[in-house]
Coordinates of C-alpha atoms in Angstrom, one line a residue:
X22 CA 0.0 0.0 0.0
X23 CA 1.6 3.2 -1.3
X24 CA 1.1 6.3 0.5
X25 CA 2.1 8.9 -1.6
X26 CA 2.3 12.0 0.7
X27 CA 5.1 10.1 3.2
X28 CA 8.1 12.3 2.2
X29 CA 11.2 10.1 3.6
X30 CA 13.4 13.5 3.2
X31 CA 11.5 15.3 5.7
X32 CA 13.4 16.3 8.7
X33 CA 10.9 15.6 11.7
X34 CA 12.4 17.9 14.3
X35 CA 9.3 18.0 16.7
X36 CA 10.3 14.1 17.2
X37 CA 14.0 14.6 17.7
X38 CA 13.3 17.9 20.0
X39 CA 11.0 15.3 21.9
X40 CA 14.0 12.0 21.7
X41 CA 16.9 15.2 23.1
X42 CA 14.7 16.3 26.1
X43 CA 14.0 12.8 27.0
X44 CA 17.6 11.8 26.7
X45 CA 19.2 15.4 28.3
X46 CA 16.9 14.8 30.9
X47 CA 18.0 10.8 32.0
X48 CA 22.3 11.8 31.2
X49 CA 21.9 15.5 33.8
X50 CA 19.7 13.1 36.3
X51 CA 23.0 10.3 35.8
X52 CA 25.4 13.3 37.2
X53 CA 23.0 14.3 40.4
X54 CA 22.2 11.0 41.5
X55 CA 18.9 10.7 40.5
X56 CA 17.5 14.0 42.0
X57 CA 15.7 15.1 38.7
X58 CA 13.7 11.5 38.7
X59 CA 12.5 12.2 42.0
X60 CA 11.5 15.9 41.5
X61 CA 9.7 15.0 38.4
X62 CA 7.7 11.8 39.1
X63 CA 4.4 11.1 40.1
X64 CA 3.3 9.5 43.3
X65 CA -0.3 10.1 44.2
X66 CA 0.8 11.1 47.9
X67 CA 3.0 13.7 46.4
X68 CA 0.8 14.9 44.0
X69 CA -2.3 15.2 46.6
X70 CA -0.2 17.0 49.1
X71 CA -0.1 19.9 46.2
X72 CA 3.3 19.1 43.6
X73 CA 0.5 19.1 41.2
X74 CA 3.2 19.5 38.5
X75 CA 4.8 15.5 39.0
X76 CA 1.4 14.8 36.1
X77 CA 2.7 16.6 34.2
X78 CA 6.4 16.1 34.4
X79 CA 6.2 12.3 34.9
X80 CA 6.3 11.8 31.3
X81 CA 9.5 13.0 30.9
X82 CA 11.7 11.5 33.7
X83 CA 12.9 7.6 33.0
X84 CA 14.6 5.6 35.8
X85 CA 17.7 4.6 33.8
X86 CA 19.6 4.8 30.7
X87 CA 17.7 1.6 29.5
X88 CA 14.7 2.8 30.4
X89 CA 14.9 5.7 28.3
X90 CA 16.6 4.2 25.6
X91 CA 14.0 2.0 25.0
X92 CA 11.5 4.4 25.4
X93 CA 13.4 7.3 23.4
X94 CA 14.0 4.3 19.9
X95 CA 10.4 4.0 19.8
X96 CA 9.8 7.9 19.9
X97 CA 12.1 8.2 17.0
X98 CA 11.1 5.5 14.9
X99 CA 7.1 6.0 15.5
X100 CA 7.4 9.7 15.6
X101 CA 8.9 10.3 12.3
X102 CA 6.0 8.4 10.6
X103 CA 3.5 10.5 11.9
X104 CA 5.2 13.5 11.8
X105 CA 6.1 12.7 8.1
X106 CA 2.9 11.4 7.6
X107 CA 0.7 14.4 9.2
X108 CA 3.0 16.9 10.5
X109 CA 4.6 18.3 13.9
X110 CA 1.3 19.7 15.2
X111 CA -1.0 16.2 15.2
X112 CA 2.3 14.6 16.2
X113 CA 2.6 16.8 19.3
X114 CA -0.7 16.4 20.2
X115 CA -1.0 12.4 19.9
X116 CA 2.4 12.3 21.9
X117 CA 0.8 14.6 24.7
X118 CA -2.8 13.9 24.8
X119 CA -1.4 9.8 24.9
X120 CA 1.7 11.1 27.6
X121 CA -1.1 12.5 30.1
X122 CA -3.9 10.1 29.2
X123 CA -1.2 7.0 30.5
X124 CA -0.1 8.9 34.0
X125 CA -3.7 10.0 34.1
X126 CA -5.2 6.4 33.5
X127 CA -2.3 4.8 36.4
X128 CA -2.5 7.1 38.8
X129 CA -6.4 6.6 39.1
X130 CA -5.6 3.4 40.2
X131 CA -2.4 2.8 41.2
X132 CA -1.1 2.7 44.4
X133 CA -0.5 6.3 45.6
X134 CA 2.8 5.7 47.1
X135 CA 4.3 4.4 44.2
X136 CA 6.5 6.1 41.8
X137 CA 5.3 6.7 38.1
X138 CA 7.7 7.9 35.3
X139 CA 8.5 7.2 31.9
X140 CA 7.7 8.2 28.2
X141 CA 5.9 4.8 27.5
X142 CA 2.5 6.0 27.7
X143 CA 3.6 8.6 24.9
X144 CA 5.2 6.0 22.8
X145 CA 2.3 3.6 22.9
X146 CA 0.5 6.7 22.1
X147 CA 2.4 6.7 18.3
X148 CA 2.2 2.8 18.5
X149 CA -1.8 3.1 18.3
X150 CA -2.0 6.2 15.9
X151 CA 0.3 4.5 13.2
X152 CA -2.0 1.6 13.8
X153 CA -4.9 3.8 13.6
X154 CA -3.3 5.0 10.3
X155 CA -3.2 1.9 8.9
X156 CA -6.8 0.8 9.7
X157 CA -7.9 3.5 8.2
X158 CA -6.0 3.1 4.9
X159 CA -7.4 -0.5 4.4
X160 CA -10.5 -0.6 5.9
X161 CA -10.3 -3.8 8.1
X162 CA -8.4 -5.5 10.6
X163 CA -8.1 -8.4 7.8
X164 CA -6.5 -6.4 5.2
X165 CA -4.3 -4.6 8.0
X166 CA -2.7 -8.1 8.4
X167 CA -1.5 -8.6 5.3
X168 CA 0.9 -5.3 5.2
X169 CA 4.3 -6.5 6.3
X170 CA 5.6 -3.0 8.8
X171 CA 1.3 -3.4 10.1
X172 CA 2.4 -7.4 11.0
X173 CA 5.5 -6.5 13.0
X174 CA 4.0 -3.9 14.9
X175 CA 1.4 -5.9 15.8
X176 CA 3.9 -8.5 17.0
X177 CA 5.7 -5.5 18.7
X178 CA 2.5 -4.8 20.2
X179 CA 2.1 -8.8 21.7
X180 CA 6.1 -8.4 22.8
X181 CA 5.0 -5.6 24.8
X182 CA 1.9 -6.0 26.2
X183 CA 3.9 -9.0 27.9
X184 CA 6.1 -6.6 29.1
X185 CA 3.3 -4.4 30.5
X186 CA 2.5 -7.4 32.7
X187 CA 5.9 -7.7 34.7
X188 CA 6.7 -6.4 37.8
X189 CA 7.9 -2.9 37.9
X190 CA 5.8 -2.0 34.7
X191 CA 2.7 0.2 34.5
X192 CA 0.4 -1.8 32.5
X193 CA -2.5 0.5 33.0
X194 CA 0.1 3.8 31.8
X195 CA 0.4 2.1 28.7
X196 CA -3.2 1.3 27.8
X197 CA -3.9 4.9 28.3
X198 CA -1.2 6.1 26.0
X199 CA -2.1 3.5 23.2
X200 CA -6.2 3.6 23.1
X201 CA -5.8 7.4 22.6
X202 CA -3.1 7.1 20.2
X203 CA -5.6 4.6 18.3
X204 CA -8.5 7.2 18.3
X205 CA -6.3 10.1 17.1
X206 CA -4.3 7.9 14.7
X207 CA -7.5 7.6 12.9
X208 CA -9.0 11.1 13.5
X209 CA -5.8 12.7 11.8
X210 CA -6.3 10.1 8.6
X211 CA -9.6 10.9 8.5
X212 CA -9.0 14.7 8.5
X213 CA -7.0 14.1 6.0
X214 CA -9.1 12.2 3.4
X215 CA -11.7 14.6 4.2
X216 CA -14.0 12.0 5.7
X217 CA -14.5 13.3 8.9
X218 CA -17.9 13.0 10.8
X219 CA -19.7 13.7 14.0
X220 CA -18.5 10.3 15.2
X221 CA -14.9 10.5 14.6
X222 CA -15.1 13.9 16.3
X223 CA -17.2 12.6 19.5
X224 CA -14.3 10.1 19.2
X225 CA -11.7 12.3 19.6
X226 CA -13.8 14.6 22.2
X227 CA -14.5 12.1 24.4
X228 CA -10.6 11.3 24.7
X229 CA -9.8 14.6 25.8
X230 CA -13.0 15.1 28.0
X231 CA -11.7 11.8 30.2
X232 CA -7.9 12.5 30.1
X233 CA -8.7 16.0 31.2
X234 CA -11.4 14.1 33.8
X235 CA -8.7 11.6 35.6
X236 CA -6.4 13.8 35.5
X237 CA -8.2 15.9 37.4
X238 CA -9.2 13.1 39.6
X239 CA -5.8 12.1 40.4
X240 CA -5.0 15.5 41.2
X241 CA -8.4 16.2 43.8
X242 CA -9.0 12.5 44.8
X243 CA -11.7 13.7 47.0
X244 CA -13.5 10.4 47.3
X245 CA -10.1 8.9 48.5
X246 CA -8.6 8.4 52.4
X247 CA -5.1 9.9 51.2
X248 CA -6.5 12.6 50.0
X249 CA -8.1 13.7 53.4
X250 CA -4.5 12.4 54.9
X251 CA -2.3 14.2 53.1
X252 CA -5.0 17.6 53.7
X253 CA -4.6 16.5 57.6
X254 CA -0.4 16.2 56.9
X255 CA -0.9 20.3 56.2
X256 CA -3.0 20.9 58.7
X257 CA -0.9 19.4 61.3
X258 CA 2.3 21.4 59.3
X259 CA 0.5 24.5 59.9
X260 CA 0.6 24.0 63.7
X261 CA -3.8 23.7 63.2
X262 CA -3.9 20.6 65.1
X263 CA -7.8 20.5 65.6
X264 CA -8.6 20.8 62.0
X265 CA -5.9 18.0 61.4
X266 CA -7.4 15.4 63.7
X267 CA -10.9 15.8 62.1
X268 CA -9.5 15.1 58.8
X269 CA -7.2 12.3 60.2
X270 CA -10.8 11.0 61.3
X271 CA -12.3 11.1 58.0
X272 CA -9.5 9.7 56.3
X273 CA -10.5 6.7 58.5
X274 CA -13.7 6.5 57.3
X275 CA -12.5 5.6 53.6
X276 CA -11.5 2.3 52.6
X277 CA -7.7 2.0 52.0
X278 CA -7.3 -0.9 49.4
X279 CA -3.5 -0.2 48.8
X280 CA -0.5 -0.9 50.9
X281 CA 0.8 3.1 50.6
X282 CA -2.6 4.2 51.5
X283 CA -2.9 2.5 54.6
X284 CA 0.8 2.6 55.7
X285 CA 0.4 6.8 55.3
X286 CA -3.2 6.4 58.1
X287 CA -0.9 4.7 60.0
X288 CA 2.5 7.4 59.9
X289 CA 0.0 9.8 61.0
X290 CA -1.9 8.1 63.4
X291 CA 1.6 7.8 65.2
X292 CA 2.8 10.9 64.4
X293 CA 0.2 12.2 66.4
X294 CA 0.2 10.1 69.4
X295 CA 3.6 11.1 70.0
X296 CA 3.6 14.7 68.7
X297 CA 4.6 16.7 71.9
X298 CA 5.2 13.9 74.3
X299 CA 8.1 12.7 71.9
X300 CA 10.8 15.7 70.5
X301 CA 11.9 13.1 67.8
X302 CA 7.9 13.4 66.5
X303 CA 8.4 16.8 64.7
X304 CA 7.5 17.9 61.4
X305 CA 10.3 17.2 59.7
X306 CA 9.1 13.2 60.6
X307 CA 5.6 14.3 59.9
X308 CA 6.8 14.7 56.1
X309 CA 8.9 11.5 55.6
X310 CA 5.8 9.9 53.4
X311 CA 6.6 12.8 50.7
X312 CA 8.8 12.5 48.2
X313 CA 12.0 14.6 49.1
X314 CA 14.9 14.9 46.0
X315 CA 17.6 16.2 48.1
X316 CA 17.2 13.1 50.7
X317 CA 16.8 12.9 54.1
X318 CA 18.2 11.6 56.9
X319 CA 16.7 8.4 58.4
X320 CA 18.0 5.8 60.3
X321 CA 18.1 2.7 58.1
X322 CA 17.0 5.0 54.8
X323 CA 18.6 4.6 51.3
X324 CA 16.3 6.4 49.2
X325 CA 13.3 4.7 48.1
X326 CA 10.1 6.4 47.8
X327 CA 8.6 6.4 51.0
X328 CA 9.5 6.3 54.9
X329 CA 6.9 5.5 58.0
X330 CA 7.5 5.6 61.5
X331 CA 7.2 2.1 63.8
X332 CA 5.2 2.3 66.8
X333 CA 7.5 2.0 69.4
X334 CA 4.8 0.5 71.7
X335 CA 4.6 -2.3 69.3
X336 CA 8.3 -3.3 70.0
X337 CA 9.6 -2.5 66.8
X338 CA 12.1 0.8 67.7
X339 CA 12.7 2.7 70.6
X340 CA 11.9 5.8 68.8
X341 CA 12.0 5.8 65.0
X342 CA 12.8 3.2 62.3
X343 CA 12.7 2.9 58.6
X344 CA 10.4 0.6 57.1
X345 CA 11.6 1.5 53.5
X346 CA 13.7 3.8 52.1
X347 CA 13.0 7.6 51.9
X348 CA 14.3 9.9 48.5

């Protein structure tokens, strides 16, 4: 299937602007021991306790040179045929519109103490439009089969929707970079044969109307425990220790389904029976849940993403221990 408007000549310099940032990013974050990466990810605590800006900078931190390797090949290869297919502008906005529809999608459901970061939702998100591209160009899944570059991205696709389901991998991040990159894969073609409808634009409106929707969530959880935690953490910063036990109180009240969730309750249930009768309790402790890029000192700590304290009626410590590692 020729397609006669691909022009292989055409520099696509949106894509490599996008493959240098990624790449400057992960080599300056090598040098400073990894203080970029935790600045820039996204961790619902974080995020809820008002670093709002981890959504949208997620997207751009990776958590090694492999991981951004990877991640950067595919931007390059994928970019540069939609680019040279449609342009910088639809290119940019499949690559953002899939970037914050993955962090948006994960972090909805995702525990809220662990990290998020990577470009693989935006990749997925060129994966699906040059997929979307080619649906569009034959009609059927049937006839998509039977182009040879359609075949190995589909086996691509199988490779790594078994890599979405390891450990360590945000399956969920890169469904909601790929089923927008679909939608607007074909939305763009469309546009382009002049066969756009009503559908095809409800299609694409309906993408942006629930990116922009969980993103919002993830940002204003307010149906969630953490988020009324994480409101109490300020209040109890602030020195307003009344307005921080009755949020502490409705935080209980919420079900807490994930391991971070209910490990923060508990930080702050402690932190609070031993604020003032303990000097060790102060608010530098009542922050070790967040995410902190310089480090901090804690006994035990070698900078993972989150740090609680142990009851020390419960035999654990005599004052404070680490049950993870704090950034």
């Amino acid at each position: 299937m020729a397609v006669r408007r691909y022009n292989p000549g055409y520099m696509p310099r949106a894509t490599l602007a996008l493959v240098v940032v990624n790449v400057a990013i992960a080599l300056v974050d090598l040098f400073i021991k990894g203080y970029l990466k935790r600045l820039m990810w996204a961790r619902g605590i974080d995020i809820e306790y008002g670093e709002w800006w981890r959504v949208v900078t997620a997207g751009f931190a990776h958590g090694d040179l492999m991981h951004v390797g990877f991640n950067a090949y595919g931007i390059y290869i994928l970019g540069t045929i939609i680019e040279r297919l449609h342009g910088w502008k639809p290119m940019l906005v499949i690559y953002f519109t899939a970037m914050f529809g993955g962090t948006a999608l994960a972090m909805t459901f995702m525990d809220p103490a662990t990290p998020l970061l990577g470009a693989s939702g935006a990749a997925y998100g060129l994966f699906g439009a040059v997929l979307g591209f080619y649906y569009v160009r034959t009609g059927s899944l049937r006839d998509l089969v039977r182009i040879p570059f359609a075949r190995m991205l589909l086996i691509w696709l199988a490779f790594g929707v078994y890599m979405s389901l390891q450990p360590g991998v945000s399956l969920l991040g890169h469904v909601g970079g790929f089923v927008p990159g679909v939608i607007l894969g074909m939305f763009f073609e469309h546009r382009y044969k002049r066969e756009l409808d009503i559908y095809h634009m409800l299609a694409a409106g309906m993408v942006v109307v629930a990116i922009v929707g969980l993103t919002a969530f993830s940002i204003f959880p307010f149906t969630r425990g953490t988020w009324y935690a994480t409101r109490a953490m300020k209040a109890y910063e602030s020195g307003d220790l009344d307005a921080g036990d009755e949020l502490l109180s409705e935080a209980r009240n919420h079900k807490h389904g994930h391991p971070g969730a209910k490990m923060l309750l508990t930080h702050l249930e402690i932190w609070r029976r031993y604020q003032g009768i303990d000097d060790k309790y102060d608010k530098d402790v009542l922050r070790y849940p967040l995410t902190h890029p310089d480090g901090i000192d804690v006994p035990g700590g070698e900078n993972l993403p989150y740090t609680f304290v142990k009851d020390p009626e419960a035999g654990d410590a005599e004052s404070l221990e680490s049950t993870g590692d704090q950034p």
